[in-house]
């Protein structure tokens, strides 16, 4: 195994998801990762294509389970959506429980929410057990009613969550102002979410997997094939990998043979400050997000920077996304100022990137229809990293040949929900 610089990935792809600016995590990027050079055909138990947070979690658990694993990425690991992420590890799904229950019924919707809650505590356990230095901390989340609207929708959501046995409390305007200083008609305060540095987290997982025997190949997956017993991936270099299972963890960039009526690519924008003084740090360092469309989300880093994101739009074209940078940054800054006025902070960085989302807010995880021995792990939406964890655990059970009925909730061919 050679210790090579990843500065010149083999990719000829024009896709650069993290564009036009820099997130707070890049300083932590290690310069080197151990790479395996392959030629001809190399075999292993599982190939994981994509070394973002989803691929890293999947590679780690599969390696720990005793499988021989090769991870393939066409760029430096973690430089996809993962590097751009604000890494609010929410168990609350983009689709409110009330809406998810309208789509799939209350029982199924509440089971999905419960699994999401368990996923965040699963991430906490994993970080502790593997001793991953990734600035992980449990945080409450504060889900804010939009300014100028009543508390009605949030009260309904709170009642549904209480019925589902989910933790949290509804704060009135006065309680919210008293506890946090945010002036909104109402908010849901919920324990059990978390934050991390997503690049450190994914690199820590990859390094753990490498120590367990996983190997990293710097190449682009260009073609897939399969038969009854195995799957194959051809790489841009001309080499190919042959495995019992191939896991696709390529972020929003899905190969053509993976289709979902529910999937779209969404662009999002972010701004961040440098370290802010004490008066700009809100209580409990809560993770903030709004019940609004487009929404705003915000968190503090452990070095006291305020990071704000949102203004999401379904835009695939990176140039179109870049052109909106100035306008979107100004809007985010203005919205944050309206929410958190009269404190000393200035936004100094901005960036934009893409991630995959689905119409119902649930991820696409499991076997790829029509492609034997190929599994997909796409952790979508604003709480993508929570779903990445869920995906890695589902994939591990599928590789072990232990499917469970509830995996179907995330099936790639689940089709359009009935409204
Ligand atoms: C600005 C922003 C803010 C976000 N905020 C949050 C948040 O607060 N909380 C949260 O949970 N989620 C958030 N998300 C979503 C979350 O970041 C993503 O869901 C998550 O990072 C997806 O990880 P991934 O590993 O699936 O994909 P990626 O990180 O995109 O990784 C995919 C990898 O696959 C590689 N790849 C793709 N195609 C090929 C190929 N053909 N061959 C080889 N390699 C390939 C890419 O190079 C890349 O490294 C945010 C996303 C963005 C963009």
XYZ file of N, CA, C and O in Angstrom, residues 175-334:
640
model
N -41.857 32.068 26.740
C -40.878 31.090 27.256
C -39.623 31.056 26.379
O -38.505 30.930 26.877
N -39.838 31.154 25.069
C -38.716 31.119 24.127
C -37.811 32.331 24.325
O -36.577 32.208 24.401
N -38.432 33.501 24.445
C -37.637 34.722 24.655
C -36.882 34.606 25.984
O -35.686 34.900 26.069
N -37.588 34.112 27.017
C -36.958 33.996 28.343
C -35.779 33.026 28.327
O -34.736 33.296 28.921
N -35.940 31.902 27.645
C -34.897 30.868 27.708
C -33.769 31.109 26.716
O -32.621 30.772 26.978
N -34.096 31.676 25.543
C -33.069 31.757 24.483
C -32.884 33.154 23.888
O -31.910 33.389 23.190
N -33.851 34.026 24.073
C -33.737 35.361 23.482
C -34.211 35.446 22.042
O -34.059 36.477 21.405
N -34.755 34.369 21.494
C -35.275 34.417 20.117
C -36.747 34.805 20.157
O -37.530 34.187 20.899
N -37.119 35.799 19.342
C -38.504 36.262 19.352
C -39.280 35.626 18.198
O -39.281 36.133 17.077
N -39.892 34.516 18.475
C -40.729 33.804 17.510
C -42.020 33.385 18.216
O -42.041 33.263 19.448
N -43.085 33.126 17.445
C -44.373 32.812 18.088
C -44.321 31.561 18.964
O -45.091 31.441 19.918
N -43.434 30.621 18.661
C -43.332 29.377 19.448
C -42.105 28.615 18.970
O -41.516 28.944 17.942
N -41.740 27.588 19.710
C -40.646 26.699 19.270
C -40.801 25.344 19.938
O -41.406 25.241 21.009
N -40.253 24.324 19.283
C -40.162 23.007 19.919
C -38.723 22.823 20.370
O -37.801 22.936 19.555
N -38.519 22.578 21.656
C -37.177 22.295 22.149
C -37.099 20.781 22.381
O -37.954 20.203 23.045
N -36.093 20.154 21.788
C -36.017 18.691 21.858
C -34.602 18.257 22.205
O -33.643 18.708 21.573
N -34.459 17.353 23.166
C -33.133 16.807 23.446
C -32.779 15.723 22.438
O -33.622 15.279 21.652
N -31.518 15.277 22.459
C -31.159 14.063 21.721
C -30.546 14.275 20.363
O -30.245 13.308 19.672
N -30.339 15.537 19.941
C -29.605 15.749 18.698
C -28.138 16.016 19.037
O -27.756 15.988 20.210
N -27.331 16.265 18.024
C -25.889 16.386 18.278
C -25.241 17.199 17.169
O -25.883 17.552 16.173
N -23.963 17.495 17.356
C -23.176 18.188 16.325
C -21.807 17.519 16.236
O -21.401 16.800 17.157
N -21.141 17.731 15.137
C -19.788 17.179 14.968
C -19.089 17.968 13.881
O -19.700 18.807 13.207
N -17.803 17.719 13.726
C -17.083 18.167 12.545
C -17.186 17.009 11.549
O -16.637 15.927 11.791
N -17.899 17.197 10.436
C -18.193 16.059 9.564
C -16.962 15.492 8.865
O -16.911 14.304 8.562
N -15.970 16.361 8.619
C -14.762 15.881 7.941
C -13.922 15.044 8.910
O -13.473 13.937 8.581
N -13.768 15.546 10.143
C -13.025 14.758 11.132
C -13.746 13.434 11.403
O -13.110 12.394 11.560
N -15.070 13.497 11.471
C -15.837 12.269 11.737
C -15.624 11.256 10.618
O -15.323 10.082 10.873
N -15.743 11.712 9.371
C -15.617 10.742 8.285
C -14.172 10.246 8.162
O -13.942 9.053 7.947
N -13.190 11.135 8.375
C -11.803 10.671 8.301
C -11.466 9.729 9.448
O -10.741 8.747 9.265
N -12.011 10.005 10.639
C -11.773 9.111 11.782
C -12.328 7.725 11.508
O -11.689 6.703 11.813
N -13.502 7.680 10.903
C -14.107 6.383 10.573
C -13.282 5.660 9.515
O -13.062 4.443 9.602
N -12.840 6.409 8.504
C -12.032 5.776 7.449
C -10.725 5.232 8.019
O -10.325 4.104 7.717
N -10.085 6.044 8.863
C -8.810 5.574 9.433
C -9.033 4.328 10.271
O -8.208 3.401 10.259
N -10.167 4.281 11.000
C -10.485 3.078 11.793
C -10.667 1.885 10.866
O -10.171 0.785 11.136
N -11.379 2.124 9.752
C -11.588 1.033 8.791
C -10.250 0.596 8.186
O -9.994 -0.601 8.025
N -9.366 1.565 7.868
C -8.058 1.196 7.287
C -7.254 0.359 8.280
O -6.606 -0.610 7.904
N -7.315 0.755 9.565
C -6.576 -0.035 10.570
C -7.130 -1.452 10.652
O -6.427 -2.393 10.969
N -8.439 -1.587 10.355
C -9.069 -2.916 10.381
C -8.850 -3.685 9.078
O -9.352 -4.800 8.942
N -8.139 -3.075 8.121
C -7.806 -3.820 6.901
C -8.463 -3.283 5.634
O -8.164 -3.759 4.543
N -9.380 -2.321 5.753
C -9.996 -1.747 4.543
C -8.929 -1.015 3.729
O -7.913 -0.575 4.276
N -9.161 -0.902 2.435
C -8.193 -0.221 1.571
C -8.925 0.840 0.744
O -10.121 0.700 0.468
N -8.192 1.878 0.365
C -8.787 2.995 -0.378
C -8.182 3.050 -1.778
O -6.957 3.020 -1.932
N -9.033 3.153 -2.771
C -8.572 3.259 -4.157
C -9.005 4.621 -4.699
O -10.193 4.973 -4.613
N -8.049 5.387 -5.235
C -8.347 6.711 -5.796
C -8.676 6.555 -7.263
O -7.777 6.538 -8.116
N -9.935 6.398 -7.578
C -10.315 6.154 -8.964
C -11.807 6.462 -9.092
O -12.517 6.603 -8.103
N -12.252 6.507 -10.332
C -13.666 6.784 -10.562
C -14.382 5.517 -11.014
O -13.912 4.836 -11.936
N -15.497 5.221 -10.369
C -16.318 4.088 -10.804
C -17.080 4.524 -12.043
O -17.809 5.516 -12.010
N -16.882 3.806 -13.151
C -17.510 4.263 -14.400
C -18.569 3.299 -14.928
O -19.422 3.685 -15.720
N -18.506 2.030 -14.508
C -19.473 1.068 -15.046
C -19.652 -0.081 -14.061
O -18.692 -0.501 -13.418
N -20.889 -0.544 -13.980
C -21.176 -1.627 -13.033
C -21.752 -2.817 -13.797
O -22.403 -2.664 -14.827
N -21.555 -3.994 -13.212
C -22.170 -5.199 -13.760
C -22.444 -6.147 -12.594
O -21.918 -5.942 -11.492
N -23.244 -7.132 -12.818
C -23.585 -8.055 -11.727
C -24.051 -9.380 -12.314
O -24.436 -9.478 -13.479
N -23.983 -10.413 -11.451
C -24.586 -11.702 -11.800
C -25.181 -12.267 -10.515
O -25.317 -11.539 -9.525
N -25.496 -13.552 -10.509
C -26.182 -14.105 -9.339
C -25.320 -14.092 -8.076
O -25.837 -14.031 -6.968
N -24.007 -14.166 -8.244
C -23.135 -14.341 -7.074
C -22.308 -13.123 -6.706
O -21.736 -13.084 -5.623
N -22.176 -12.167 -7.610
C -21.208 -11.088 -7.370
C -21.591 -9.830 -8.148
O -22.549 -9.824 -8.929
N -20.826 -8.782 -7.900
C -21.000 -7.538 -8.670
C -19.604 -7.035 -9.048
O -18.613 -7.368 -8.403
N -19.550 -6.225 -10.071
C -18.273 -5.769 -10.636
C -18.354 -4.265 -10.873
O -19.407 -3.760 -11.274
N -17.240 -3.589 -10.639
C -17.209 -2.174 -11.002
C -15.935 -1.904 -11.801
O -14.833 -2.273 -11.384
N -16.131 -1.289 -12.959
C -14.988 -0.902 -13.793
C -14.574 0.510 -13.400
O -15.424 1.386 -13.202
N -13.266 0.704 -13.287
C -12.741 2.009 -12.876
C -12.184 2.765 -14.073
O -11.795 2.150 -15.079
N -12.119 4.080 -13.943
C -11.645 4.913 -15.059
C -10.228 4.537 -15.476
O -9.858 4.660 -16.641
N -9.425 4.057 -14.554
C -8.033 3.686 -14.860
C -7.941 2.436 -15.717
O -6.868 2.093 -16.208
N -9.060 1.698 -15.852
C -9.033 0.451 -16.601
C -9.034 -0.766 -15.694
O -9.284 -1.888 -16.141
N -8.730 -0.591 -14.406
C -8.786 -1.714 -13.465
C -10.252 -2.030 -13.158
O -11.158 -1.247 -13.493
N -10.478 -3.163 -12.527
C -11.853 -3.438 -12.092
C -11.843 -4.158 -10.753
O -10.858 -4.818 -10.383
N -12.929 -3.987 -10.046
C -13.082 -4.604 -8.728
C -14.245 -5.568 -8.792
O -15.274 -5.289 -9.425
N -14.082 -6.650 -8.063
C -15.043 -7.734 -8.103
C -15.374 -8.063 -6.652
O -14.464 -8.237 -5.841
N -16.654 -8.084 -6.297
C -16.995 -8.271 -4.878
C -18.304 -9.031 -4.740
O -19.095 -9.108 -5.685
N -18.508 -9.565 -3.524
C -19.810 -10.219 -3.276
C -20.918 -9.163 -3.309
O -22.023 -9.418 -3.752
N -20.628 -8.000 -2.776
C -21.600 -6.882 -2.787
C -20.874 -5.583 -3.113
O -19.734 -5.378 -2.674
N -21.569 -4.710 -3.832
C -21.073 -3.343 -4.028
C -22.070 -2.390 -3.375
O -23.293 -2.541 -3.553
N -21.545 -1.459 -2.600
C -22.388 -0.462 -1.941
C -22.154 0.888 -2.610
O -21.015 1.360 -2.684
N -23.213 1.502 -3.080
C -23.116 2.827 -3.692
C -23.360 3.885 -2.619
O -24.449 3.948 -2.043
N -22.336 4.687 -2.359
C -22.474 5.783 -1.386
C -21.920 7.041 -2.038
O -21.050 7.715 -1.493
N -22.436 7.328 -3.220
C -21.862 8.399 -4.048
C -22.591 9.732 -3.870
O -22.581 10.575 -4.763
N -23.220 9.914 -2.735
C -23.860 11.201 -2.456
C -25.011 11.463 -3.401
O -25.774 10.571 -3.744
N -25.095 12.701 -3.852
C -26.232 13.042 -4.723
C -26.041 12.544 -6.154
O -26.950 12.612 -6.978
N -24.842 12.072 -6.468
C -24.501 11.735 -7.843
C -24.720 10.237 -8.073
O -23.806 9.434 -7.951
N -25.956 9.881 -8.400
C -26.286 8.462 -8.510
C -25.996 7.951 -9.924
O -26.275 8.639 -10.900
N -25.450 6.718 -10.043
C -25.275 6.140 -11.383
C -26.624 6.022 -12.096
O -27.671 5.919 -11.437
N -26.564 5.997 -13.439
C -27.808 6.018 -14.235
C -28.756 4.857 -13.949
O -29.965 5.001 -14.058
N -28.187 3.684 -13.612
C -29.080 2.536 -13.424
C -29.828 2.582 -12.094
O -30.699 1.757 -11.842
N -29.499 3.559 -11.252
C -30.248 3.739 -9.991
C -31.296 4.815 -10.242
O -30.953 5.956 -10.542
N -32.540 4.429 -10.142
C -33.591 5.399 -10.438
C -34.536 5.518 -9.252
O -34.852 4.529 -8.602
N -34.979 6.733 -9.002
C -36.020 6.928 -7.996
C -36.870 8.114 -8.425
O -36.335 9.178 -8.754
N -38.171 7.897 -8.421
C -39.089 9.000 -8.757
C -39.052 10.090 -7.693
O -39.523 11.205 -7.910
N -38.548 9.744 -6.527
C -38.633 10.675 -5.395
C -37.419 11.588 -5.278
O -37.436 12.544 -4.510
N -36.378 11.272 -6.041
C -35.085 11.932 -5.803
C -34.900 13.239 -6.582
O -35.288 13.333 -7.734
N -34.292 14.228 -5.933
C -33.855 15.425 -6.657
C -32.586 15.961 -6.003
O -32.271 15.606 -4.860
N -31.878 16.794 -6.757
C -30.663 17.403 -6.205
C -30.999 18.819 -5.764
O -31.565 19.602 -6.526
N -30.672 19.101 -4.534
C -31.007 20.424 -4.012
C -29.701 21.174 -3.730
O -28.705 20.583 -3.321
N -29.728 22.475 -3.998
C -28.584 23.322 -3.666
C -28.897 24.079 -2.391
O -30.035 24.470 -2.147
N -27.860 24.263 -1.603
C -28.043 24.998 -0.351
C -26.871 25.957 -0.192
O -25.821 25.761 -0.804
N -27.049 26.983 0.582
C -26.028 28.015 0.747
C -25.723 28.196 2.228
O -26.612 27.969 3.072
N -24.513 28.591 2.542
C -24.131 28.772 3.942
C -23.278 30.029 4.113
O -22.555 30.417 3.190
N -23.365 30.614 5.292
C -22.445 31.688 5.678
C -21.932 31.384 7.078
O -22.610 30.716 7.855
N -20.728 31.861 7.382
C -20.233 31.661 8.748
C -19.420 32.858 9.189
O -18.916 33.640 8.368
N -19.315 32.981 10.502
C -18.545 34.066 11.107
C -17.175 33.519 11.510
O -16.955 32.315 11.457
N -16.296 34.382 11.978
C -15.143 33.933 12.753
C -15.628 33.718 14.181
O -16.846 33.805 14.451
N -14.723 33.433 15.119
C -15.134 33.262 16.516
C -15.876 34.507 17.018
O -15.428 35.629 16.788
N -17.015 34.293 17.677
C -17.847 35.421 18.118
C -17.692 35.624 19.624
O -17.340 34.680 20.343
N -17.960 36.843 20.110
C -17.866 37.066 21.555
C -19.015 36.394 22.304
O -20.001 35.967 21.692
N -18.871 36.326 23.595
C -19.827 35.634 24.474
C -21.275 36.077 24.214
O -22.188 35.274 24.232
N -21.478 37.374 23.960
C -22.858 37.870 23.843
C -23.582 37.353 22.594
O -24.787 37.456 22.483
N -22.809 36.774 21.663
C -23.451 36.253 20.441
C -23.696 34.750 20.518
O -24.191 34.152 19.561
N -23.324 34.147 21.646
C -23.509 32.686 21.787
C -24.834 32.435 22.509
O -25.033 32.907 23.629
N -25.724 31.734 21.868
C -27.035 31.513 22.476
C -26.999 30.319 23.433
O -26.066 29.506 23.405
N -28.024 30.245 24.250
C -28.030 29.263 25.335
C -28.015 27.825 24.820
O -28.646 27.497 23.807
N -27.322 27.017 25.564
C -27.237 25.563 25.318
C -26.629 25.221 23.956
O -26.657 24.064 23.546
N -26.147 26.241 23.246
C -25.604 26.008 21.890
C -26.573 25.146 21.073
O -26.185 24.218 20.350
N -27.857 25.471 21.244
C -28.901 24.678 20.579
C -28.731 24.724 19.064
O -28.225 25.703 18.503
N -29.154 23.650 18.414
C -29.179 23.600 16.950
C -30.487 24.248 16.512
O -31.563 23.824 16.934
N -30.395 25.278 15.694
C -31.590 26.044 15.323
C -32.057 25.655 13.928
O -31.243 25.506 13.022
N -33.339 25.509 13.772
C -33.883 25.415 12.409
C -35.322 25.875 12.433
O -35.980 25.869 13.471
N -35.768 26.311 11.258
C -37.070 26.955 11.180
C -38.092 26.079 10.481
O -37.774 25.400 9.502
N -39.331 26.182 10.933
C -40.451 25.511 10.253
C -40.919 26.415 9.119
O -42.052 26.901 9.121
N -40.033 26.686 8.178
C -40.332 27.652 7.121
C -39.870 27.072 5.788
O -39.112 26.111 5.752
N -40.302 27.633 4.703
C -39.887 27.150 3.395
C -39.569 28.343 2.493
O -40.484 29.096 2.159
N -38.318 28.589 2.079
C -37.142 27.807 2.439
C -36.735 28.064 3.880
O -36.961 29.157 4.389
N -36.142 27.032 4.493
C -35.814 27.206 5.904
C -34.407 27.759 6.115
O -33.606 27.892 5.190
N -34.176 28.106 7.376
C -32.875 28.598 7.824
C -32.432 27.638 8.919
O -33.266 27.189 9.710
N -31.169 27.278 8.953
C -30.665 26.485 10.061
C -29.362 27.100 10.543
O -28.651 27.758 9.773
N -29.055 26.940 11.804
C -27.859 27.579 12.357
C -27.339 26.800 13.543
O -28.102 26.178 14.278
N -26.026 26.830 13.706
C -25.394 26.212 14.874
C -24.127 26.989 15.212
O -23.675 27.850 14.426
N -23.580 26.695 16.364
C -22.280 27.229 16.755
C -21.263 26.111 16.636
O -21.575 24.954 16.939
N -20.059 26.441 16.180
C -19.005 25.421 16.189
C -18.341 25.443 17.571
O -18.570 26.364 18.367
N -17.487 24.489 17.809
C -16.844 24.456 19.126
C -15.747 25.495 19.264
O -15.207 25.695 20.342
N -15.446 26.184 18.145
C -14.548 27.336 18.255
C -15.343 28.643 18.124
O -14.805 29.681 17.739
N -16.639 28.539 18.457
C -17.507 29.715 18.599
C -17.785 30.477 17.310
O -18.002 31.697 17.341
N -17.750 29.782 16.184
C -18.216 30.432 14.956
C -19.705 30.154 14.807
O -20.174 29.065 15.162
N -20.430 31.117 14.274
C -21.835 30.877 13.932
C -21.882 30.427 12.471
O -21.308 31.085 11.597
N -22.540 29.312 12.243
C -22.693 28.794 10.872
C -24.182 28.788 10.556
O -24.984 28.259 11.328
N -24.543 29.403 9.445
C -25.958 29.522 9.072
C -26.131 28.965 7.670
O -25.329 29.251 6.773
N -27.165 28.174 7.468
C -27.407 27.637 6.130
C -28.879 27.673 5.789
O -29.734 27.968 6.624
N -29.156 27.376 4.521
C -30.549 27.284 4.107
C -30.786 27.894 2.744
O -29.917 27.885 1.886
N -31.999 28.425 2.570
C -32.404 29.011 1.280
C -32.359 27.965 0.171
O -32.073 28.290 -0.996
N -32.596 26.703 0.520
C -32.457 25.598 -0.431
C -33.337 25.780 -1.667
O -34.464 26.268 -1.577
N -32.777 25.366 -2.806
C -33.544 25.367 -4.057
C -33.174 24.136 -4.855
O -32.016 23.694 -4.801
N -34.136 23.609 -5.602
C -33.822 22.461 -6.459
C -33.071 22.980 -7.684
O -33.670 23.431 -8.652
N -31.732 22.993 -7.580
C -30.865 23.439 -8.682
C -29.747 22.414 -8.805
O -29.033 22.149 -7.846
N -29.598 21.834 -9.989
C -28.525 20.855 -10.200
C -27.283 21.506 -10.774
O -26.178 21.049 -10.541
N -27.500 22.568 -11.535
C -26.393 23.160 -12.273
C -25.506 23.992 -11.333
O -25.971 24.955 -10.706
N -24.221 23.604 -11.274
C -23.325 24.240 -10.316
C -23.088 25.719 -10.645
O -22.934 26.544 -9.741
N -23.063 26.070 -11.944
C -22.835 27.476 -12.284
C -24.025 28.332 -11.865
O -23.880 29.443 -11.358
N -25.206 27.770 -12.080
C -26.410 28.496 -11.665
C -26.402 28.692 -10.143
O -26.744 29.751 -9.616
N -25.950 27.642 -9.448
C -25.860 27.703 -7.977
C -24.879 28.807 -7.562
O -25.162 29.622 -6.699
N -23.723 28.853 -8.238
C -22.704 29.839 -7.889
C -23.194 31.271 -8.109
O -22.886 32.168 -7.325
N -23.978 31.446 -9.191
C -24.429 32.806 -9.522
C -25.306 33.384 -8.411
O -25.426 34.583 -8.263
N -25.932 32.512 -7.640
C -26.830 32.999 -6.590
C -26.107 33.240 -5.266
O -26.754 33.558 -4.262
N -24.805 33.043 -5.269
C -24.046 33.067 -4.026
C -24.215 34.392 -3.259
O -24.519 34.390 -2.063
N -24.017 35.518 -3.959
C -24.054 36.807 -3.272
C -25.453 37.075 -2.712
O -25.626 37.440 -1.539
N -26.438 36.826 -3.555
C -27.828 37.089 -3.147
C -28.237 36.190 -1.967
O -28.790 36.643 -0.972
N -27.890 34.900 -2.060
C -28.286 33.951 -1.010
C -27.550 34.241 0.305
O -28.134 34.154 1.380
N -26.263 34.593 0.196
C -25.489 34.904 1.410
C -26.101 36.103 2.116
O -26.248 36.106 3.346
N -26.463 37.111 1.324
C -27.053 38.316 1.924
C -28.383 37.968 2.595
O -28.687 38.446 3.696
N -29.161 37.114 1.940
C -30.459 36.742 2.522
C -30.270 35.975 3.831
O -30.953 36.227 4.829
N -29.305 35.033 3.821
C -29.064 34.257 5.049
C -28.617 35.175 6.188
O -29.085 35.049 7.329
N -27.704 36.105 5.856
C -27.210 37.019 6.889
C -28.346 37.884 7.425
O -28.491 38.080 8.641
N -29.184 38.368 6.511
C -30.311 39.214 6.942
C -31.280 38.418 7.819
O -31.731 38.871 8.868
